Coordinates of C-alpha atoms and ligand atoms in Angstrom, one line a residue:
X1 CA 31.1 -13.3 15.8
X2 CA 33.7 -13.2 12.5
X3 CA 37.3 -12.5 13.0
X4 CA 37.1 -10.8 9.2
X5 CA 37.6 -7.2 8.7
X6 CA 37.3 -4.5 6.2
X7 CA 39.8 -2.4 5.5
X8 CA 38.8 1.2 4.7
X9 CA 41.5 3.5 3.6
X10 CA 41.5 7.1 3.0
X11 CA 44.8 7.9 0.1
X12 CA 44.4 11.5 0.8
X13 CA 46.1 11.4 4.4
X14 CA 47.7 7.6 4.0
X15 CA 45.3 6.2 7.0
X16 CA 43.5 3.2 7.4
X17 CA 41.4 1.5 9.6
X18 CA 40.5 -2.1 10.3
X19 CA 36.4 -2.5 10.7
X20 CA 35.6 -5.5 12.7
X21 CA 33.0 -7.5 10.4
X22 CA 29.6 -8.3 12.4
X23 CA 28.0 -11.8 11.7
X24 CA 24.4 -12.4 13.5
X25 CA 22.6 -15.9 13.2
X26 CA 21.4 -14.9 10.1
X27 CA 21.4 -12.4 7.6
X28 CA 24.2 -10.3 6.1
X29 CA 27.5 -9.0 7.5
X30 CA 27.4 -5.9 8.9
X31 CA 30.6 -3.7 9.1
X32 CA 31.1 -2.1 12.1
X33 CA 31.6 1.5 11.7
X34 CA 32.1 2.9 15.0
X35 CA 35.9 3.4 14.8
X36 CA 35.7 5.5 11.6
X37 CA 35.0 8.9 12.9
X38 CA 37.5 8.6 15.8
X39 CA 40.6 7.1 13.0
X40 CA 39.9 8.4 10.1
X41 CA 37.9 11.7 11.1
X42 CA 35.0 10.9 8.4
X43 CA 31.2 10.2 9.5
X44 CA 28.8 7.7 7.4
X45 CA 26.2 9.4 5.2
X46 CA 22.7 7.1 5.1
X47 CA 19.7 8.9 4.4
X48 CA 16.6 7.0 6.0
X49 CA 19.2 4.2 7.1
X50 CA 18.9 2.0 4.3
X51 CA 22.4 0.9 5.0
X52 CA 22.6 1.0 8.6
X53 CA 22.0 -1.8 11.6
X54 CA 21.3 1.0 14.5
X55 CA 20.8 -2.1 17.0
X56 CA 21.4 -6.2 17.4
X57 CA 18.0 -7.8 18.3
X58 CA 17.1 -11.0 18.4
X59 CA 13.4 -10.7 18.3
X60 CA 12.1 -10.7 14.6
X61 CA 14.5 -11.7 11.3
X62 CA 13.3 -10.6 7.8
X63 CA 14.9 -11.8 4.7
X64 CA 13.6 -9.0 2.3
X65 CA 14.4 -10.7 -0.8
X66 CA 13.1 -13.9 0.0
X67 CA 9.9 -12.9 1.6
X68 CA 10.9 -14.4 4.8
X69 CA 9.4 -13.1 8.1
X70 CA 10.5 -15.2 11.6
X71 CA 9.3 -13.7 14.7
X72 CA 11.7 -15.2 17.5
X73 CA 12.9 -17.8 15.0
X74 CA 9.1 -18.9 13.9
X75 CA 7.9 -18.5 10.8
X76 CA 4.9 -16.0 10.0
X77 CA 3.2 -18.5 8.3
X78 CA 2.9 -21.2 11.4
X79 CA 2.2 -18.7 13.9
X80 CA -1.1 -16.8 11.3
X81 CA -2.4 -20.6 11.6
X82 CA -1.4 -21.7 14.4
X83 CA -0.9 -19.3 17.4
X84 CA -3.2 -16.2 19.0
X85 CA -2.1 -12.7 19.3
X86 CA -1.9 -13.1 22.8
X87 CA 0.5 -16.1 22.8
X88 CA 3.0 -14.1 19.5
X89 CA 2.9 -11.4 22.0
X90 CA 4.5 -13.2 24.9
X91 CA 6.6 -14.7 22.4
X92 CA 8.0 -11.4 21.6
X93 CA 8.6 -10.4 24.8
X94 CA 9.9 -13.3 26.5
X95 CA 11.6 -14.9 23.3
X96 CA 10.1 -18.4 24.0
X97 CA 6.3 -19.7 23.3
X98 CA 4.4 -20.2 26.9
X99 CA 3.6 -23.4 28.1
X100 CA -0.1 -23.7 29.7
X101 CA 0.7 -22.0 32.7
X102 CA 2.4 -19.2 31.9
X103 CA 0.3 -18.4 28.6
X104 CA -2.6 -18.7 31.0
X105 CA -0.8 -16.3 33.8
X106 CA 0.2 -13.6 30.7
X107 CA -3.7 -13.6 29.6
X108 CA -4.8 -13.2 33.2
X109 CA -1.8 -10.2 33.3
X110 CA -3.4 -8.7 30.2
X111 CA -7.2 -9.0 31.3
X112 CA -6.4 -7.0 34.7
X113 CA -4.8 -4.3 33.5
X114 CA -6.9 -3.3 30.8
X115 CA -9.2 -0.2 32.4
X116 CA -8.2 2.8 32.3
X117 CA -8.1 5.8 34.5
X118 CA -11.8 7.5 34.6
X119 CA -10.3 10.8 34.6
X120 CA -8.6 9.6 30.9
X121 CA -12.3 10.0 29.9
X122 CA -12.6 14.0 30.1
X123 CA -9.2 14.0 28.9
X124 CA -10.2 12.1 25.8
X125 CA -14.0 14.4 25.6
X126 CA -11.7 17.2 25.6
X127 CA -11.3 16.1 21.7
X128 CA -13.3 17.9 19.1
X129 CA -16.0 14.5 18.0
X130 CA -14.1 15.2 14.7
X131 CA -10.4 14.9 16.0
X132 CA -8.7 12.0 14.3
X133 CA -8.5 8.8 16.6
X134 CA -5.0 8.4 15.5
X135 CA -4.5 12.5 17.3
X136 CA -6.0 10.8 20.3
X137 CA -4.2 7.4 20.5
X138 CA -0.7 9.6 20.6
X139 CA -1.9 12.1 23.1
X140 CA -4.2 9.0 24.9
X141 CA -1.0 7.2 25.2
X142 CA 1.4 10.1 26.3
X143 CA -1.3 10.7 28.8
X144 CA -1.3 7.1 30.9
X145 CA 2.5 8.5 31.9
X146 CA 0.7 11.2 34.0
X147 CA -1.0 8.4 35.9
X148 CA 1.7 5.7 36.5
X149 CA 4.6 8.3 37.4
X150 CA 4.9 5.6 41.0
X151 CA 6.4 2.8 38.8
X152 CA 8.3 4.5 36.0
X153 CA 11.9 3.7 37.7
X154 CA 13.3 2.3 34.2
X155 CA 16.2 0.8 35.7
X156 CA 14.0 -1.2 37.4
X157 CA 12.7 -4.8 35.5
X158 CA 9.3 -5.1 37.4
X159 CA 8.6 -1.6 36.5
X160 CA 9.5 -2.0 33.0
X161 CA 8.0 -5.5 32.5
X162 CA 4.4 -3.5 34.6
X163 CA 4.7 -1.1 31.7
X164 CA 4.6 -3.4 28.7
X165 CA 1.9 -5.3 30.0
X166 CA 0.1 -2.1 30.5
X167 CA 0.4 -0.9 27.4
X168 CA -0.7 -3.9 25.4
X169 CA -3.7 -4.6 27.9
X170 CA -5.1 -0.9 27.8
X171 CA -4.6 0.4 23.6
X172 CA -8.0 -1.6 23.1
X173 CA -9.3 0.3 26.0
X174 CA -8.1 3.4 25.0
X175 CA -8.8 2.7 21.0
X176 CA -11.9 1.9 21.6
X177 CA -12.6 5.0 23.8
X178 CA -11.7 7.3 21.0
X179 CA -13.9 6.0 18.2
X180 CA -16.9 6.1 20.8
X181 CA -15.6 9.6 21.7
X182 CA -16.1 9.9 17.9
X183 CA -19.4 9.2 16.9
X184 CA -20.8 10.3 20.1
X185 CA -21.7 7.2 22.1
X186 CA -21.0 6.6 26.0
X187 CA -17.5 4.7 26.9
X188 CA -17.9 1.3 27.1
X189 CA -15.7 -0.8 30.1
X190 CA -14.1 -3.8 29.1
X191 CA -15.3 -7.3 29.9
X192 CA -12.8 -9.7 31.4
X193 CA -15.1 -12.8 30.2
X194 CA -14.0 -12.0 26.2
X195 CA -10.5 -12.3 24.9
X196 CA -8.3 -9.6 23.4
X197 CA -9.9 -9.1 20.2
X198 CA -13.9 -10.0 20.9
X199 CA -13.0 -7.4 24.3
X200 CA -11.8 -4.9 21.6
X201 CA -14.6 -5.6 19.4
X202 CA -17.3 -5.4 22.4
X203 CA -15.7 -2.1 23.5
X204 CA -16.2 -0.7 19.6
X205 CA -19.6 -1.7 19.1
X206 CA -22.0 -2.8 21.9
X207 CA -24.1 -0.2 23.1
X208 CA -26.1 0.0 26.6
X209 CA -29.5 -0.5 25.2
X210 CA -29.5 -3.7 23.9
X211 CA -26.9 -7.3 23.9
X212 CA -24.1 -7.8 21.8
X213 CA -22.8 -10.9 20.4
X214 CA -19.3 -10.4 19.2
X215 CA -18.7 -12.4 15.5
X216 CA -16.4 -14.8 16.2
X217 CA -15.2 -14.6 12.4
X218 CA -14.7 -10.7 13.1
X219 CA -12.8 -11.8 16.5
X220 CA -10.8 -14.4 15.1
X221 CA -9.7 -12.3 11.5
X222 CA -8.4 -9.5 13.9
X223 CA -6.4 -12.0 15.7
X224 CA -5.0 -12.8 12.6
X225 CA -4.3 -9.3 11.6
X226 CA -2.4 -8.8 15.1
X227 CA -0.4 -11.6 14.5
X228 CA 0.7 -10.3 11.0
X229 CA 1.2 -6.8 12.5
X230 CA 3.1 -7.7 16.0
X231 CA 6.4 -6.7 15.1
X232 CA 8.5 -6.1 12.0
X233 CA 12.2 -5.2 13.5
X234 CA 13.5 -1.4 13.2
X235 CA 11.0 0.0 10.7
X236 CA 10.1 3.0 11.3
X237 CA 8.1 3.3 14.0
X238 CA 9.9 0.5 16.1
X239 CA 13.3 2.8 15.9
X240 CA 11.5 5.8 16.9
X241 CA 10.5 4.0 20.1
X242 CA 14.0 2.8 20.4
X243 CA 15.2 6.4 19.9
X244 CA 13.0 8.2 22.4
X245 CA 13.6 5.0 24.6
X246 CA 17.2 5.8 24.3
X247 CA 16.9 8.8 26.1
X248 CA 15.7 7.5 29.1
X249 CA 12.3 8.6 28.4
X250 CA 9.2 6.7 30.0
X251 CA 7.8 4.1 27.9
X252 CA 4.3 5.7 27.2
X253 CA 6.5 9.1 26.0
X254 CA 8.3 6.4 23.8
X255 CA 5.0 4.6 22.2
X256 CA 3.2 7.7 22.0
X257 CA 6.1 8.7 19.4
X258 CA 6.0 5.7 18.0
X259 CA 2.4 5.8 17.4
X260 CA 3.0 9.3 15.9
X261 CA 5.3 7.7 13.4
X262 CA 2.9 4.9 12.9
X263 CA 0.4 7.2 11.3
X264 CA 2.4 8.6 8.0
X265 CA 0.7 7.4 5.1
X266 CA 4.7 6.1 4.3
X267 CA 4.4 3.6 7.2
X268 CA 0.9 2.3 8.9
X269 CA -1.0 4.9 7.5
X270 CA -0.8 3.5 4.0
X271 CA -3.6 1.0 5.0
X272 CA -6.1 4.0 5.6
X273 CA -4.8 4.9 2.3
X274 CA -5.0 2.3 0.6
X275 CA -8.8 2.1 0.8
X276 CA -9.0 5.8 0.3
X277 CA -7.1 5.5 -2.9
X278 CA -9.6 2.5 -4.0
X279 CA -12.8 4.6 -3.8
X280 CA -11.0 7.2 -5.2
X281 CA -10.5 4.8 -8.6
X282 CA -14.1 3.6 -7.9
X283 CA -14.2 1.0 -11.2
X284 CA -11.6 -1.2 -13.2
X285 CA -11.9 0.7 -16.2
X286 CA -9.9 3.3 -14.4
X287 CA -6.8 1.2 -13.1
X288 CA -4.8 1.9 -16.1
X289 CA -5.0 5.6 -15.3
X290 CA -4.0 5.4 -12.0
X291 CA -1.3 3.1 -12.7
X292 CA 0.1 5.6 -15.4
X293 CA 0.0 8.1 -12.2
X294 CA 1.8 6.2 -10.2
X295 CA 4.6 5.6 -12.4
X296 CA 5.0 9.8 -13.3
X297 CA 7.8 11.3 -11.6
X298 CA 6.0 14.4 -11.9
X299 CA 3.1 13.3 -9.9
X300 CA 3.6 12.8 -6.1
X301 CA 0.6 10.0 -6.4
X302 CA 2.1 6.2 -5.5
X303 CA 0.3 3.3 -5.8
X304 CA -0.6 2.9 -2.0
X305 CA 0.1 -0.5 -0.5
X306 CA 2.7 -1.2 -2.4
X307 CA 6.4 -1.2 -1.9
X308 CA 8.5 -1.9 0.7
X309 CA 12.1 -0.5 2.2
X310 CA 13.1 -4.3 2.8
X311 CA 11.0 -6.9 0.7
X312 CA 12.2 -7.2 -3.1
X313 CA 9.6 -9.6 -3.0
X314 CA 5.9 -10.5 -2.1
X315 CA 5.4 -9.1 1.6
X316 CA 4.5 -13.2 3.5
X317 CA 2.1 -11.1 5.8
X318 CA 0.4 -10.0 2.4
X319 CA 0.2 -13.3 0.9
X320 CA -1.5 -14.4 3.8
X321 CA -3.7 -11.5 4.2
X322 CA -4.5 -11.5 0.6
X323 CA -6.3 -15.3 1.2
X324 CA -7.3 -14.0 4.4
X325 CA -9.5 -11.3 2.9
X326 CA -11.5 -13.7 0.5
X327 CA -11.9 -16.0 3.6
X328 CA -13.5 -13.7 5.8
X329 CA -16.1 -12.0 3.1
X330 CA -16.7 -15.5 2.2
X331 CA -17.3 -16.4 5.6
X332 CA -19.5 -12.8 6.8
X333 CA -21.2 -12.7 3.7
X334 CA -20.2 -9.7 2.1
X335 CA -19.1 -9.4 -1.4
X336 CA -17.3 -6.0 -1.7
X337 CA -16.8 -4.8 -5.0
X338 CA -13.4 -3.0 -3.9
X339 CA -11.9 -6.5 -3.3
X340 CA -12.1 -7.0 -6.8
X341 CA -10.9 -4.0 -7.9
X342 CA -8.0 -4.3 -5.9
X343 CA -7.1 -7.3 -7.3
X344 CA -7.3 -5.8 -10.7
X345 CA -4.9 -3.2 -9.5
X346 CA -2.6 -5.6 -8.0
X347 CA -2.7 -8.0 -10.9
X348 CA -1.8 -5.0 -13.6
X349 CA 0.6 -3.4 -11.6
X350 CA 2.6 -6.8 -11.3
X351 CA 2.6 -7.2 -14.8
X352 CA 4.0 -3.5 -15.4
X353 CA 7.5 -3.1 -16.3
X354 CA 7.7 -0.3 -13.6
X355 CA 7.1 -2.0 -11.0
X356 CA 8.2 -5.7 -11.7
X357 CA 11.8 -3.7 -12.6
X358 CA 11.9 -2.0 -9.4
X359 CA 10.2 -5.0 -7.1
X360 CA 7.6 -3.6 -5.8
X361 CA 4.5 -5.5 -4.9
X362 CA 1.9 -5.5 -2.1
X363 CA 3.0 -4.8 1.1
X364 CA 0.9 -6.0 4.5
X365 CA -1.5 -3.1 4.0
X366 CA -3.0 -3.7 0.1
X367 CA -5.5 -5.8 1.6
X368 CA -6.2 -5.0 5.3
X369 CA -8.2 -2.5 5.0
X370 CA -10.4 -4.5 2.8
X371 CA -10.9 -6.7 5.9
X372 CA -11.0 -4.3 8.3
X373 CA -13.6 -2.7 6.1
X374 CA -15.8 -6.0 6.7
X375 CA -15.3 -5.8 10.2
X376 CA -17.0 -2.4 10.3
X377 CA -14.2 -0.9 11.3
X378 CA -14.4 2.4 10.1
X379 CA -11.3 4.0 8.0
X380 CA -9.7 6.2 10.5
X381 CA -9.6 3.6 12.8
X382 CA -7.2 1.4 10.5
X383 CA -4.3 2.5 11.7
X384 CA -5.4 2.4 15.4
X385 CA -6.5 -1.6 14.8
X386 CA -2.4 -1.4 13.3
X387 CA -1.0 0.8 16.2
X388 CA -2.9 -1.8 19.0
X389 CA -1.1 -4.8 17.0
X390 CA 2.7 -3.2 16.5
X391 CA 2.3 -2.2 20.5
X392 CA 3.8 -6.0 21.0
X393 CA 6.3 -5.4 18.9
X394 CA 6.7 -1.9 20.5
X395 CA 6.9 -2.7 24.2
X396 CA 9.5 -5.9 23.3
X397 CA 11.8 -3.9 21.5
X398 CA 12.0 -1.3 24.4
X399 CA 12.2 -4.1 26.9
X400 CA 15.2 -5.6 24.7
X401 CA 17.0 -2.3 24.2
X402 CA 17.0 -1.6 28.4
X403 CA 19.6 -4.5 28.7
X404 CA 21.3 -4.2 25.0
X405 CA 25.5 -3.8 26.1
X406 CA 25.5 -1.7 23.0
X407 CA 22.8 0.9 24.3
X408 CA 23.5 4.9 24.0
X409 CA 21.5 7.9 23.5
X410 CA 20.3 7.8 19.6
X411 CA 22.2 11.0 18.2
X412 CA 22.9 10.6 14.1
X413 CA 25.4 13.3 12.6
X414 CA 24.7 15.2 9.8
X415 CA 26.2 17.0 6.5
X416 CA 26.3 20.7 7.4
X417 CA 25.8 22.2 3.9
X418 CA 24.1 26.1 5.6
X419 CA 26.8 29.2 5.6
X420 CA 30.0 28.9 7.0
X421 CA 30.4 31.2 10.1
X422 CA 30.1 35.1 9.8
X423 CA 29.3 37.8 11.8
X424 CA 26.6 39.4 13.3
X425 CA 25.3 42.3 11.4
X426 CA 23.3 45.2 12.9
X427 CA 19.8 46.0 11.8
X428 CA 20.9 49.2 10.2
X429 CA 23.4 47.4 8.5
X430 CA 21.3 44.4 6.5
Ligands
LIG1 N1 4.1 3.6 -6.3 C1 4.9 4.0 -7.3 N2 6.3 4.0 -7.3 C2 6.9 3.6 -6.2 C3 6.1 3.1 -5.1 C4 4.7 3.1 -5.1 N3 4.0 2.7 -4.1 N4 7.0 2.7 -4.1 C5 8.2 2.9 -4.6 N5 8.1 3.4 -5.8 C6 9.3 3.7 -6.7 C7 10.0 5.0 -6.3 O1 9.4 6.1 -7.0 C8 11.4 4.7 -6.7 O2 11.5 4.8 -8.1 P1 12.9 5.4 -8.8 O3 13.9 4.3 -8.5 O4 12.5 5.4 -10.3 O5 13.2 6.7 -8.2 C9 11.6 3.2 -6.4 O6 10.2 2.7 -6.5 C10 12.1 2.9 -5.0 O7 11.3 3.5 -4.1 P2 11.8 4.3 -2.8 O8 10.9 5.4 -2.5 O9 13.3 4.6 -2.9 O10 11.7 3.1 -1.7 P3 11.7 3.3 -0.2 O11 12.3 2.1 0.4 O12 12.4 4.6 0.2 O13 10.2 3.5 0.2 C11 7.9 2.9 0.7 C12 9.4 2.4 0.6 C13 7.9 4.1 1.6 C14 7.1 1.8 1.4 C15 7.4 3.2 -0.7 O14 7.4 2.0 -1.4 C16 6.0 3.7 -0.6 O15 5.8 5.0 -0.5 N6 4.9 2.9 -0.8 C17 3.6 3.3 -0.7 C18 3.2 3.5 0.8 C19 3.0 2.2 1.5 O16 2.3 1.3 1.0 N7 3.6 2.2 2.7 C20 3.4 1.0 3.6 C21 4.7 0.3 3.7 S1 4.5 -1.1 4.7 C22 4.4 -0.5 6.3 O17 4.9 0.4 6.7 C23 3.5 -1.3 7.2

């Protein structure tokens, strides 16, 4: 850490205060405003933090205007070629890659943990067959509390480390419960004989009457999309988590909130969206009309998929998802016109001066839906397939935050702009 300081000084009462200047291993100073209140009496105004570091973590490093993206010091790149969800998730939550033993261990971990309660069952048949999987994914998750309330000590590691390991093992379990919930067909268990993603896929699609081979093209692009979706530091999601963790709050309360703020269209619901808003254009011809929407102030319409708090610059996880995409239809066999309209859209809108002036360009969902959309995933499940990948990212932030030094209840301030006291008035008297 710097020595430097900032001075800030307020004329009107001849005070100033020194603000320690924060360096991390990478990425900009950060100015340390936690003696500003106390010596100067002012707060910090930062609507939707755009300004603010609420934590040090040393789990995932984005450079937003170079399109970098390290988790644990590793770029994205290597580990979408190179590594398995499994193996970026112990990464994330141990800091180091495993060696053979321990990545083998971690697997084994996962595998027995994944079943889930069968009383979970009626809970989830208590859904309408309409309810929205992402409604029972946040309630599904809440739920697993109810049932583990023996080791949810969190000042205890085991109990803590028990809980992350839970949580990644049984989303597929649970994900895969509410889509069958969905469309009517019986749970399915999972198999300990498939990995992560073919056990996901296998709980999504087999059925009792007949075998089921899982794709190993389907199994091996979700992987991908895992990877790409693990963990993205304090978006918004991950700081929810960290804010409900802050309280104390059992981690399946915590990633049930997360998952809730997982599913605005703003955040991982943009890749439900995103497909949503490419029927809805249905044909080239009618890009240019929906690019003149997205570019009227008077029209709440964005172009979905595009845009990003922190990349000025092409999203890495898009570029790779972008070649991903062509890969897989190539690969299954599917030639999906929507693929090329979204290319269309993505090549216009880059040329436009509205969006090359205010650097916007595809972010990570554009063009995973597309694949999930091969996969036969169906729409409202897009978010789920997200929610089930960010869960890494999730648990490992929680885990990091229960043995931060600088850990205290979330609790921003605020800009009272309502009435200034008066009195109570009698109901005759209004
Ligand atoms: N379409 C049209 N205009 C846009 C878009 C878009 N998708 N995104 C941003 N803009 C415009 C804004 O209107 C604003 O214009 P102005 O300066 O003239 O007022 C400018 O670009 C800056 O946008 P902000 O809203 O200030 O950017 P912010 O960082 O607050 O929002 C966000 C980022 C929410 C991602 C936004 O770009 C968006 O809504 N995108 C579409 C939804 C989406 O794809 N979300 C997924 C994000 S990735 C993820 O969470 C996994």
């Amino acid at each position: 850490m710097s020595s430097k300081t900032l001075k800030l000084t307020d004329p009107a009462v001849g005070k100033s205060v020194d603000l320690p200047v924060l360096e991390g291993t990478m990425g900009p100073p950060t100015v340390d405003i936690r003696k500003v209140p106390k010596e100067l009496g002012h707060f910090t105004y930062d609507p939707g933090f755009a300004a603010t570091a609420a934590c040090k973590s040393s789990i995932t490093y984005i450079d937003g205007d170079q399109g970098v993206l390290l988790y644990r010091g590793y770029p994205i790149e290597q580990l979408a070629e190179r590594s398995s969800f499994i193996e970026v998730a112990y990464l994330l939550i141990n800091g180091e890659l495993p060696n053979g033993s321990q990545l083998g261990e971690f697997q084994n971990e996962i595998t027995y943990h994944t079943m889930i309660h069968e009383s979970m069952k009626s809970f989830i048949e208590g859904f309408n067959y309409d309810a929205h999987p992402m409604a029972m994914m946040v309630s599904g998750v809440g739920s697993l509390a109810a049932f583990y309330h023996d080791s949810l000590d969190m000042n205890n590691p085991e109990h803590r480390q028990l809980a992350a390991v839970r949580m990644i093992a049984k989303m597929p379990t649970i994900a895969a419960a509410c889509y069958r919930r969905s469309i009517g067909w019986p749970y399915s268990y999972p198999k300990n004989s498939l990995n992560y993603t073919e056990r996901l896929l296998h709980m999504m699609f087999s059925v009792p009457a007949e075998p089921y081979e899982v794709s190993p093209v389907a199994a091996k692009a979700l992987d991908l999309l895992f990877i790409l979706h693990a963990d993205h530091e304090q978006n918004a999601s991950t700081s929810t988590v960290r804010l409900v963790g802050s309280t104390g709050a059992n981690p399946y309360a915590s990633i049930s909130a997360g998952i809730g703020a997982l599913w605005g269209p703003a955040h991982g619901g943009a890749n439900e969206a995103v497909l949503r808003m490419l029927n809805e254009i249905g044909d080239v011809s009618n890009v240019g009309k929906f690019i003149e929407r997205a570019k009227d102030k008077n029209d709440p319409f964005r172009l979905m998929g595009f845009g990003h708090r922190v990349y000025k610059n092409y999203d890495p996880r898009a570029q790779i998802i972008r070649k991903a995409c062509h890969d897989v239809l190539n690969e299954l066999g599917i030639s999906d016109p929507l693929l090329d309209l979204a290319m269309k859209l993505e090549q216009i809108a880059l040329e436009d001066e509205y969006f090359v002036s205010r650097k916007l360009y595809p972010n990570v969902d554009f063009y995973s839906g597309i694949i999930y959309k091969a996969l036969q995933i169906p729409t409202s499940m897009f978010t789920v397939m997200f929610a089930i990948a960010r869960t890494a990212g999730w648990v490992s932030q929680w885990l990091e935050q229960h043995v931060s030094e600088d850990a205290r209840i979330g609790r921003p301030r605020q800009i009272y702009t309502g009435v200034t006291e008066r009195d109570y008035q009698s109901l005759d008297q209004r």
